[in-house]
Amino acid sequence: MRVDLALFDGDELLTRGTFRIGAAELADSFPVFKITHRLGPEVTDIVLSEFPPHVDLKTIILKMPIHESSDWESIDMGRYSLAFWCRLDA
């Protein structure tokens, strides 16, 4: 599964990137966090961590269903929001 991900502080884009989730646990670095991900049987395990001091977030743990998004989806986290678009790639 491929995921496009964007983190916003209000209307300000902090970072945006794309990563692929597979059966093996992998880690990727974005400019404002580290992301660890692994594909499970029904959900993906996604952990965002290691935010810099100016970003008031600690660790975000997502259990994301394996799915194809029809549009951007988002999760509100106080002043921050996490937007994502999932694609099932062959």
Coordinates of N, CA and C in Angstrom, one line a residue:
M1 N 0.9 -1.2 0.0 CA 0.0 0.0 0.0 C 0.9 1.2 0.0
R2 N 0.6 2.2 -0.8 CA 1.3 3.4 -0.9 C 0.5 4.5 -0.2
V3 N 1.1 5.3 0.6 CA 0.5 6.4 1.4 C 1.1 7.7 1.1
D4 N 0.3 8.7 0.7 CA 0.8 10.1 0.6 C 0.4 10.7 2.0
L5 N 1.3 11.4 2.6 CA 1.0 11.9 4.0 C 1.4 13.3 4.1
A6 N 0.6 14.2 4.7 CA 1.0 15.6 5.0 C 0.6 15.9 6.4
L7 N 1.5 16.7 7.1 CA 1.2 17.1 8.4 C 1.1 18.7 8.4
F8 N 0.0 19.2 8.9 CA -0.2 20.6 9.0 C -0.3 21.1 10.4
D9 N 0.2 22.3 10.6 CA 0.0 23.1 11.8 C -0.9 24.2 11.5
G10 N -2.2 24.0 11.8 CA -3.2 24.9 11.3 C -3.3 24.8 9.7
D11 N -3.1 25.9 9.0 CA -3.1 25.9 7.6 C -1.6 25.8 7.0
E12 N -0.6 25.7 7.9 CA 0.7 25.7 7.4 C 1.2 24.2 7.2
L13 N 1.6 23.9 6.0 CA 2.2 22.6 5.7 C 3.5 22.4 6.4
L14 N 3.7 21.5 7.3 CA 5.0 21.2 7.9 C 5.8 20.2 7.1
T15 N 5.2 19.2 6.5 CA 5.9 18.3 5.7 C 4.9 17.4 4.9
R16 N 5.4 16.9 3.8 CA 4.6 16.1 2.9 C 5.5 15.1 2.3
G17 N 5.0 13.8 2.2 CA 5.9 12.8 1.5 C 5.0 11.5 1.2
T18 N 5.7 10.6 0.6 CA 5.1 9.3 0.2 C 5.9 8.2 0.7
F19 N 5.3 7.1 1.1 CA 6.0 5.9 1.5 C 5.2 4.7 1.1
R20 N 5.8 3.6 1.0 CA 5.2 2.3 0.7 C 5.2 1.4 1.9
I21 N 4.1 0.8 2.2 CA 4.0 -0.1 3.3 C 4.0 -1.6 2.8
G22 N 4.9 -2.4 3.4 CA 5.0 -3.8 3.0 C 5.0 -4.6 4.3
A23 N 5.2 -5.9 4.1 CA 5.2 -6.9 5.2 C 6.3 -6.7 6.2
A24 N 7.5 -6.3 5.7 CA 8.6 -6.0 6.6 C 8.5 -4.6 7.2
E25 N 8.8 -4.6 8.5 CA 8.8 -3.3 9.2 C 9.9 -2.4 8.6
L26 N 9.6 -1.2 8.2 CA 10.6 -0.2 7.7 C 10.5 1.1 8.4
A27 N 11.5 1.9 8.3 CA 11.5 3.2 8.9 C 11.9 4.2 7.8
D28 N 11.2 5.3 7.7 CA 11.6 6.4 6.8 C 11.7 7.7 7.6
S29 N 12.5 8.7 7.1 CA 12.6 9.9 7.8 C 12.0 11.0 6.9
F30 N 11.1 11.8 7.6 CA 10.5 13.0 7.0 C 11.2 14.2 7.7
P31 N 11.1 15.4 7.1 CA 11.8 16.5 7.7 C 11.4 16.8 9.2
V32 N 10.2 16.5 9.6 CA 9.8 16.8 11.0 C 9.4 15.5 11.8
F33 N 9.6 14.3 11.3 CA 9.4 13.2 12.1 C 10.0 11.9 11.5
K34 N 10.1 10.9 12.3 CA 10.5 9.6 11.8 C 9.2 8.7 11.7
I35 N 9.1 7.9 10.6 CA 7.9 7.1 10.5 C 8.3 5.6 10.4
T36 N 7.7 4.8 11.2 CA 7.9 3.3 11.1 C 6.6 2.7 10.7
H37 N 6.7 1.7 9.8 CA 5.4 1.2 9.3 C 5.6 -0.3 8.9
R38 N 4.5 -1.0 9.0 CA 4.4 -2.5 8.6 C 3.0 -2.8 8.3
L39 N 2.9 -3.7 7.2 CA 1.6 -4.1 6.8 C 1.2 -5.4 7.6
G40 N 0.0 -5.3 8.2 CA -0.5 -6.5 8.9 C -1.6 -7.2 8.1
P41 N -2.2 -8.2 8.6 CA -3.2 -8.9 7.8 C -4.5 -8.1 7.5
E42 N -4.9 -7.2 8.3 CA -6.1 -6.4 8.1 C -5.8 -4.9 8.2
V43 N -4.8 -4.5 9.0 CA -4.5 -3.1 9.2 C -3.0 -2.9 9.0
T44 N -2.6 -1.6 8.8 CA -1.2 -1.2 8.8 C -0.9 -0.6 10.1
D45 N 0.3 -0.9 10.6 CA 0.8 -0.3 11.8 C 1.7 0.9 11.4
I46 N 1.4 2.1 11.8 CA 2.1 3.3 11.4 C 2.4 4.1 12.7
V47 N 3.7 4.4 12.9 CA 4.1 5.1 14.1 C 4.9 6.3 13.7
L48 N 4.5 7.5 14.0 CA 5.2 8.8 13.8 C 5.9 9.2 15.1
S49 N 7.2 9.5 15.1 CA 7.9 9.8 16.3 C 9.0 10.7 16.0
E50 N 9.8 11.1 17.1 CA 11.0 11.9 17.0 C 10.7 13.3 16.3
F51 N 9.6 13.9 16.8 CA 9.3 15.3 16.3 C 10.3 16.3 16.9
P52 N 10.6 17.4 16.2 CA 11.5 18.4 16.8 C 10.8 19.1 17.9
P53 N 11.6 19.9 18.7 CA 11.0 20.6 19.9 C 9.9 21.6 19.5
H54 N 10.0 22.2 18.3 CA 9.0 23.2 17.9 C 7.6 22.6 17.5
V55 N 7.6 21.3 17.3 CA 6.3 20.6 17.0 C 5.9 19.9 18.3
D56 N 4.7 20.4 18.8 CA 4.2 19.9 20.1 C 3.5 18.6 20.0
L57 N 4.2 17.6 19.4 CA 3.6 16.2 19.3 C 4.7 15.3 19.8
K58 N 4.3 14.1 20.4 CA 5.2 13.2 20.9 C 5.3 11.9 20.0
T59 N 4.4 11.0 20.1 CA 4.3 9.8 19.3 C 2.9 9.6 18.8
I60 N 2.7 9.4 17.5 CA 1.4 9.1 17.0 C 1.4 7.7 16.5
I61 N 0.4 6.9 17.0 CA 0.3 5.5 16.6 C -1.0 5.3 15.8
L62 N -0.9 4.8 14.6 CA -2.1 4.6 13.8 C -2.3 3.2 13.4
K63 N -3.5 2.7 13.5 CA -3.8 1.4 13.1 C -4.8 1.6 11.9
M64 N -4.2 1.7 10.7 CA -4.9 2.2 9.5 C -5.4 1.0 8.7
P65 N -6.7 0.9 8.5 CA -7.2 -0.2 7.6 C -6.6 -0.2 6.2
I66 N -6.4 -1.4 5.7 CA -5.9 -1.5 4.3 C -7.0 -1.1 3.4
H67 N -6.8 0.0 2.7 CA -7.9 0.5 1.8 C -7.4 1.4 0.7
E68 N -8.2 1.7 -0.2 CA -8.0 2.7 -1.3 C -8.8 3.9 -1.0
S69 N -8.1 5.1 -0.8 CA -8.9 6.3 -0.5 C -9.5 6.8 -1.8
S70 N -10.7 7.5 -1.7 CA -11.3 8.1 -2.8 C -10.9 9.6 -2.9
D71 N -10.4 10.1 -1.8 CA -10.0 11.5 -1.7 C -9.0 11.6 -0.4
W72 N -8.5 12.8 -0.2 CA -7.7 13.0 1.0 C -8.6 12.7 2.2
E73 N -8.0 12.0 3.2 CA -8.6 11.8 4.5 C -7.8 12.5 5.5
S74 N -8.4 12.9 6.7 CA -7.6 13.6 7.7 C -8.0 13.2 9.1
I75 N -7.0 13.4 10.0 CA -7.2 13.2 11.4 C -6.8 14.5 12.1
D76 N -7.7 15.0 12.9 CA -7.4 16.3 13.6 C -6.8 15.9 15.0
M77 N -5.7 16.6 15.3 CA -5.0 16.4 16.5 C -4.8 17.8 17.2
G78 N -5.8 18.4 17.7 CA -5.6 19.8 18.3 C -5.3 20.7 17.1
R79 N -4.2 21.5 17.3 CA -3.9 22.4 16.3 C -3.2 21.8 15.0
Y80 N -2.9 20.5 15.1 CA -2.3 19.8 14.0 C -3.3 18.9 13.3
S81 N -3.1 18.7 12.0 CA -3.9 17.7 11.3 C -3.0 16.8 10.4
L82 N -3.3 15.6 10.3 CA -2.6 14.6 9.5 C -3.5 14.2 8.3
A83 N -3.1 14.6 7.1 CA -3.8 14.2 5.9 C -3.1 13.1 5.2
F84 N -3.9 12.2 4.6 CA -3.3 11.0 4.0 C -4.2 10.5 2.8
W85 N -3.6 9.9 1.9 CA -4.3 9.3 0.7 C -3.7 8.0 0.5
C86 N -4.5 6.9 0.6 CA -4.0 5.5 0.5 C -4.3 5.0 -0.9
R87 N -3.3 4.2 -1.5 CA -3.5 3.6 -2.8 C -3.0 2.2 -2.7
L88 N -3.8 1.3 -3.2 CA -3.4 -0.1 -3.3 C -2.7 -0.3 -4.6
D89 N -1.4 -0.5 -4.5 CA -0.6 -0.8 -5.7 C -0.4 -2.2 -5.9
A90 N -0.3 -2.6 -7.2 CA -0.1 -4.0 -7.5 C 1.4 -4.3 -7.4

